[in-house]
Structures are given as structure tokens and as C-alpha cells.
mmCIF file of C-alpha atoms in Angstrom:
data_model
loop_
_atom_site.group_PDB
_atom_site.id
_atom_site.type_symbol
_atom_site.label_atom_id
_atom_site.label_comp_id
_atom_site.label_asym_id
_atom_site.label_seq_id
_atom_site.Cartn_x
_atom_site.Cartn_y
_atom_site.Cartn_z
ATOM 1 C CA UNK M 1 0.000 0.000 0.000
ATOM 2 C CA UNK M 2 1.517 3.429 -0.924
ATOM 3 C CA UNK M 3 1.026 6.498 0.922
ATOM 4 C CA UNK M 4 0.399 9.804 -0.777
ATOM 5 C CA UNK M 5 3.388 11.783 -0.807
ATOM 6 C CA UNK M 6 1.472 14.742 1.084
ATOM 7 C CA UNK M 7 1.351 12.084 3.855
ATOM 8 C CA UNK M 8 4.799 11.200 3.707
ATOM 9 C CA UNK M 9 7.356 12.381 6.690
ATOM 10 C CA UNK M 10 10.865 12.386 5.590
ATOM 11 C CA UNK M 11 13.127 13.932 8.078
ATOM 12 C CA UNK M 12 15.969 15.435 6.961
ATOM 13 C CA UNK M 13 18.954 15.304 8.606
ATOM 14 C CA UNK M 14 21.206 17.535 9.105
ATOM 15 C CA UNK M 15 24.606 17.356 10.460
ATOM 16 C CA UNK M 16 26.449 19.664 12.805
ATOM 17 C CA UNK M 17 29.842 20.346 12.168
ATOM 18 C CA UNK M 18 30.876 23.672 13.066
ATOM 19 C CA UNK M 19 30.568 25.937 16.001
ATOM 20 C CA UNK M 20 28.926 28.558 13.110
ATOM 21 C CA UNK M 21 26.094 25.674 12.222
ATOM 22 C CA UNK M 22 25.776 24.744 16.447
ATOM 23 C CA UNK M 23 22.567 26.404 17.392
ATOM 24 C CA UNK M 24 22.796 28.495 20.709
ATOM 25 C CA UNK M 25 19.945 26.242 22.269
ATOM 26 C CA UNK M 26 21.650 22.809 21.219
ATOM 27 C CA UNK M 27 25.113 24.654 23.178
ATOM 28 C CA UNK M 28 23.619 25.149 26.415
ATOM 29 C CA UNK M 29 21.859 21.634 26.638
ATOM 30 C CA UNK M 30 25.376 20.268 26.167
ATOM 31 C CA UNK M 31 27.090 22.785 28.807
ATOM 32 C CA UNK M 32 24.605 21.430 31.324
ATOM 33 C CA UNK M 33 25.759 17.834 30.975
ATOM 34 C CA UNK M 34 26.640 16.570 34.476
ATOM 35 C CA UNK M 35 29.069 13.214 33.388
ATOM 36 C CA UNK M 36 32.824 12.197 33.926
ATOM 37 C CA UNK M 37 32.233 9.796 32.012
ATOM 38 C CA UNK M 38 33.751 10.663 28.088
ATOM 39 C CA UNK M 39 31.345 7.866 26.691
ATOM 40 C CA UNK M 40 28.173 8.447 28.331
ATOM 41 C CA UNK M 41 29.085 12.800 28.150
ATOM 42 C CA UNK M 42 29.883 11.813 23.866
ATOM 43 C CA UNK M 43 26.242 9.940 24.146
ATOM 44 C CA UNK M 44 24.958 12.676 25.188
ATOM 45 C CA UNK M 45 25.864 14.826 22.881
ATOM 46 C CA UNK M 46 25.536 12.733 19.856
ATOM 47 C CA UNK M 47 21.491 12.421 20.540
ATOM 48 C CA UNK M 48 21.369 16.233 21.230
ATOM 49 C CA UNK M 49 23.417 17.220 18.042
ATOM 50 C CA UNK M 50 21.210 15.256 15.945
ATOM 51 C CA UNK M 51 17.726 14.624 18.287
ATOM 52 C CA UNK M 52 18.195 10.961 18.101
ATOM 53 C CA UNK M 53 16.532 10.167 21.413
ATOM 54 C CA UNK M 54 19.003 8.648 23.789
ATOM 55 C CA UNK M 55 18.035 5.253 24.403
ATOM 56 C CA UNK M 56 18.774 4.761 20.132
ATOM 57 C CA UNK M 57 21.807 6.421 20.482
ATOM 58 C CA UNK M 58 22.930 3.807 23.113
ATOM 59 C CA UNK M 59 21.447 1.124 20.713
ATOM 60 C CA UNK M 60 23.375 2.119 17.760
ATOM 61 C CA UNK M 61 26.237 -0.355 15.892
ATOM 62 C CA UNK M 62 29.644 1.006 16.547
ATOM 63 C CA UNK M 63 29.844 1.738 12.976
ATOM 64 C CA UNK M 64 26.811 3.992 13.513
ATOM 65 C CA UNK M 65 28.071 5.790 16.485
ATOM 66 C CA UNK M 66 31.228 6.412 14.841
ATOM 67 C CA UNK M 67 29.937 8.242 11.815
ATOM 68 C CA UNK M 68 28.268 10.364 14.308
ATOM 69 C CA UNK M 69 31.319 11.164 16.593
ATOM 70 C CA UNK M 70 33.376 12.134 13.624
ATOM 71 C CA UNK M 71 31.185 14.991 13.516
ATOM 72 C CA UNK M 72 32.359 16.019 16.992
ATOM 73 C CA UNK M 73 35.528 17.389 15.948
ATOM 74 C CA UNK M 74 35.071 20.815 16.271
ATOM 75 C CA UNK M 75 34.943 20.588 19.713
ATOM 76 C CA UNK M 76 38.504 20.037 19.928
ATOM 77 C CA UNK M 77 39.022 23.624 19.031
ATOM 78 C CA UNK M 78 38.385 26.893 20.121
ATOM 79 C CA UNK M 79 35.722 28.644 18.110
ATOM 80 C CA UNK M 80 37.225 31.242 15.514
ATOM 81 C CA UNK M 81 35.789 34.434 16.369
ATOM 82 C CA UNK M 82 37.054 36.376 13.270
ATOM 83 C CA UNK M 83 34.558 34.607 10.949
ATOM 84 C CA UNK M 84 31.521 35.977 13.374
ATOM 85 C CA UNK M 85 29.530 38.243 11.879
ATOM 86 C CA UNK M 86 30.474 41.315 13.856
ATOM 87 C CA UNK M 87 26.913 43.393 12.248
ATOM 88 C CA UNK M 88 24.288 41.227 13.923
ATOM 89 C CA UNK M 89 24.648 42.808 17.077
ATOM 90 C CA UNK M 90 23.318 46.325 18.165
ATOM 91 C CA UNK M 91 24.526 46.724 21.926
ATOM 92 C CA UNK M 92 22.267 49.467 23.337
ATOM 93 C CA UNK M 93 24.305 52.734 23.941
ATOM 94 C CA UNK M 94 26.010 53.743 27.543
ATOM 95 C CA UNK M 95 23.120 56.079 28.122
ATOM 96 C CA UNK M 96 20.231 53.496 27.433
ATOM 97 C CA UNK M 97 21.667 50.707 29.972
ATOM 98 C CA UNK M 98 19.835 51.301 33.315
ATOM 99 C CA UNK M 99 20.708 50.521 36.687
ATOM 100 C CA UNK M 100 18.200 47.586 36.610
ATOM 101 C CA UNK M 101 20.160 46.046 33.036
ATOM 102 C CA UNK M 102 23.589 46.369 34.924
ATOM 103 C CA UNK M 103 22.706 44.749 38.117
ATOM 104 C CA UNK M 104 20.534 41.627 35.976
ATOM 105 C CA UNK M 105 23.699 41.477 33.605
ATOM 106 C CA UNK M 106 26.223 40.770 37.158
ATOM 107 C CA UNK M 107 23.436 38.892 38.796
ATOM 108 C CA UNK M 108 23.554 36.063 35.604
ATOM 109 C CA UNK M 109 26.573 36.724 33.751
ATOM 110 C CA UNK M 110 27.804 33.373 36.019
ATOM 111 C CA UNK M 111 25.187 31.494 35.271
ATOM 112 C CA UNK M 112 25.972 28.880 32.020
ATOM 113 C CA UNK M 113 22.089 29.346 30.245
ATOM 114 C CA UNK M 114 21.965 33.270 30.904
ATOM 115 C CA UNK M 115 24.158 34.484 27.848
ATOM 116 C CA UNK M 116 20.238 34.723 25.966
ATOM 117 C CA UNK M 117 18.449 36.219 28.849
ATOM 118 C CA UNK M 118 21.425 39.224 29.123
ATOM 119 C CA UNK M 119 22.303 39.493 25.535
ATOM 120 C CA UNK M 120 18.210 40.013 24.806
ATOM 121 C CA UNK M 121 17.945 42.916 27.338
ATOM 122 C CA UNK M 122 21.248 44.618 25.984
ATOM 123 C CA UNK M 123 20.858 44.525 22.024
ATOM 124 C CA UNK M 124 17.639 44.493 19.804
ATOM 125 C CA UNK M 125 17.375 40.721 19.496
ATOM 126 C CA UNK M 126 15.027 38.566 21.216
ATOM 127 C CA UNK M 127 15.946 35.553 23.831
ATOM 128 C CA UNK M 128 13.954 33.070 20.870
ATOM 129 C CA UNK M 129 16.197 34.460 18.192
ATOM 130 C CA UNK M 130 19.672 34.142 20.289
ATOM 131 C CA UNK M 131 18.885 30.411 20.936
ATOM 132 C CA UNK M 132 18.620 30.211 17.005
ATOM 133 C CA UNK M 133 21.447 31.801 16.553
ATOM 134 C CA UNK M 134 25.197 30.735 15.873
ATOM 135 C CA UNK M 135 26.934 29.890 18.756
ATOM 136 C CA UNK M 136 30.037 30.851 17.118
ATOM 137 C CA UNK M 137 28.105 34.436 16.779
ATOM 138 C CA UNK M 138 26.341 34.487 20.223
ATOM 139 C CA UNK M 139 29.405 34.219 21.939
ATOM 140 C CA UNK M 140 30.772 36.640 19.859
ATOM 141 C CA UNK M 141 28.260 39.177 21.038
ATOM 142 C CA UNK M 142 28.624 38.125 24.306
ATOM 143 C CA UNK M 143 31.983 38.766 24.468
ATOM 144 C CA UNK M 144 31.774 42.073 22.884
ATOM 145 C CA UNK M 145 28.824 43.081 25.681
ATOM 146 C CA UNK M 146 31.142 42.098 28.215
ATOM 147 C CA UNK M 147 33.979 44.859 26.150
ATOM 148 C CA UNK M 148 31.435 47.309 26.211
ATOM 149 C CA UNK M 149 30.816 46.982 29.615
ATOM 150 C CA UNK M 150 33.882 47.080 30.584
ATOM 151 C CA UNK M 151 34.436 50.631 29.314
ATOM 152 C CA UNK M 152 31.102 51.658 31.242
ATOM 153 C CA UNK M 153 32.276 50.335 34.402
ATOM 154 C CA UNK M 154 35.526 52.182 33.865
ATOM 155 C CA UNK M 155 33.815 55.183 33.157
ATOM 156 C CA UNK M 156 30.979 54.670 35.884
ATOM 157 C CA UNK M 157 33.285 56.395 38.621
ATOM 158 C CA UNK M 158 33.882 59.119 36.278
ATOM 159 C CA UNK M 159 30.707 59.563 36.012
ATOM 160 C CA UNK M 160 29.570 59.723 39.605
ATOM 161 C CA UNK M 161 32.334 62.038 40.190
ATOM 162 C CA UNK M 162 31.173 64.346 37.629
ATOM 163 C CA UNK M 163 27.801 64.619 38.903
ATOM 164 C CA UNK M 164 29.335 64.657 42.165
ATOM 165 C CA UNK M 165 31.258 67.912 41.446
ATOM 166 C CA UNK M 166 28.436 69.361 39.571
ATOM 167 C CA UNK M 167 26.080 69.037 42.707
ATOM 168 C CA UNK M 168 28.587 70.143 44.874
ATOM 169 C CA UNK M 169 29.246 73.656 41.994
ATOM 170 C CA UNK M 170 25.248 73.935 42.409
ATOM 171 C CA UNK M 171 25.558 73.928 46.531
ATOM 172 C CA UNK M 172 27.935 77.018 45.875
ATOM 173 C CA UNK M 173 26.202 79.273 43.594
ATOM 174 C CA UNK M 174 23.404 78.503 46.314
ATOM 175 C CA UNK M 175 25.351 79.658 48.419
ATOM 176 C CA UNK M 176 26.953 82.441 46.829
ATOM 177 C CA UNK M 177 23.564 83.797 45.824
ATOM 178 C CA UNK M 178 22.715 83.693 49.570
ATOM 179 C CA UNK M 179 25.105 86.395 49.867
ATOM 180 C CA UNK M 180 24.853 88.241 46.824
ATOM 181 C CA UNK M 181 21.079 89.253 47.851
ATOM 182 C CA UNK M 182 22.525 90.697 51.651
#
């Protein structure tokens, strides 16, 4: 018996290879595997690279598996940060960053799964799009945040000593007026 075509599920697979074809989502599931163990950890990852639900994955022919862990090979190196696309991020400006951004950024910027959370509130993108993303170009914007923020924390004191000084400038013409009027 033949199925319509319409009715016909072919899923097509597609293989991971790169840190630029690793979806952000698909990076933090592996981060927050909890294993010593390089077999059942390279498992693991094998069935989240490629949704094969785990139970198959530990089913699989060695043959089988081994296809799939050739894949894993860019994991032995760093991700190369100078093919990122350096455009897809628009870090909000020093002025537009409130108090409440800054202290959610250093509340979560520890926390493995919150590079989506702070990277939606800083830049125009949305935590559903970063997931989608790149890692390779996630990281990349999270690392550049973490530049930019840098130069606002080293400016921060500047800041506050400006307005500081400025207060204190307005206490004295106060003051001076006081007398000016006597």
C-alpha cells in the first residue's frame, strides 16, 4: 500500500559540524551535561546534536556511532571568532543601559544558560532568536557586551564624580547667591 506523498514524513537530517552551524539552544543543553564519564558525556551529545533520542543512540552499531562522533571534531578547538559576523549585534548605547540592566547582567553573567536572557535585554534581538542563533556568533556578542561593559564600568566612577562635582558647583552658587542678595 503506498502512501500519498502529502502524507509522507521524511526527516531530513542535518549534520552539525561547526561551532557557526551549532545552534545556541543545542550549546547550552550540552554545557549542562553533568558526566565524567567521556562515553556516556559523547552519548549525550551525539542524541542532542542530531535529536536521536538517547536510548537509540545507546542502541546504535559502533559503525553507527562512529559516523556520528566524527562529527564532533570541532569541539577540539576553540571557536574562531574572526569569521563571526560582527553586524548582527546592536549593543544598546552607555546612556540606554539602566541601573536595573547592569545589576541583571552581574546577577547572571555566572550562570551557564543566561548568555540569551542578558544578551536580549542589551541589544535588539530577542531571547527566541539568540537560541537560534550561531553559537560561534552568540558568543561573539557576548563577548563584545562584556567589552562594552567594561568601558562603562571604567567610566561609571567618572561619572559619579562628575555629577558629584556638579552638585557640589550647584551647593555654591546657592550659596553664593545667599550672599549676593545681603
Amino acid at each position: 500500500m503506498h502512501t500519498p506523498l502529502c502524507e509522507l514524513k521524511i526527516k531530513i537530517m542535518i549534520r552539525i559540524t561547526s561551532w557557526q552551524e551549532l545552534p545556541f539552544s543545542k550549546y547550552i543543553e550540552i554545557i549542562k551535561i553533568k558526566t565524567n564519564d567521556d562515553l556516556e558525556k559523547t552519548i549525550q551529545i551525539v542524541s542532542i546534536l542530531n535529536e536521536i533520542q538517547i536510548e537509540k543512540v545507546r542502541k546504535m552499531k559502533a559503525k553507527e556511532f562512529i559516523t556520528y562522533t566524527s562529527d564532533l571534531a570541532f569541539f577540539e578547538n576553540k571557536p574562531d571568532f574572526s569569521i563571526a559576523d560582527k553586524t548582527l549585534w546592536n549593543i544598546k548605547n552607555i546612556e540606554e543601559i539602566t541601573m536595573d540592566n547592569f545589576i541583571s547582567y552581574e546577577d547572571s553573567k555566572t550562570e551557564e544558560d543566561s548568555i540569551p536572557f542578558i544578551l536580549s535585554f542589551m541589544s535588539d534581538k530577542t531571547e527566541e532568536e539568540i537560541l537560534k542563533m550561531s553559537t560561534l556568533d552568540v558568543l561573539n556578542g557576548f563577548f563584545l557586551l562584556q567589552q562594552y561593559l567594561v568601558k562603562y564600568i571604567n567610566h561609571l566612577p567618572f561619572l559619579f564624580l562628575k555629577e558629584t562635582n556638579k552638585q557640589k558647583m550647584k551647593n555654591l552658587q546657592k550659596k553664593l547667591q545667599f550672599w549676593r542678595k545681603n
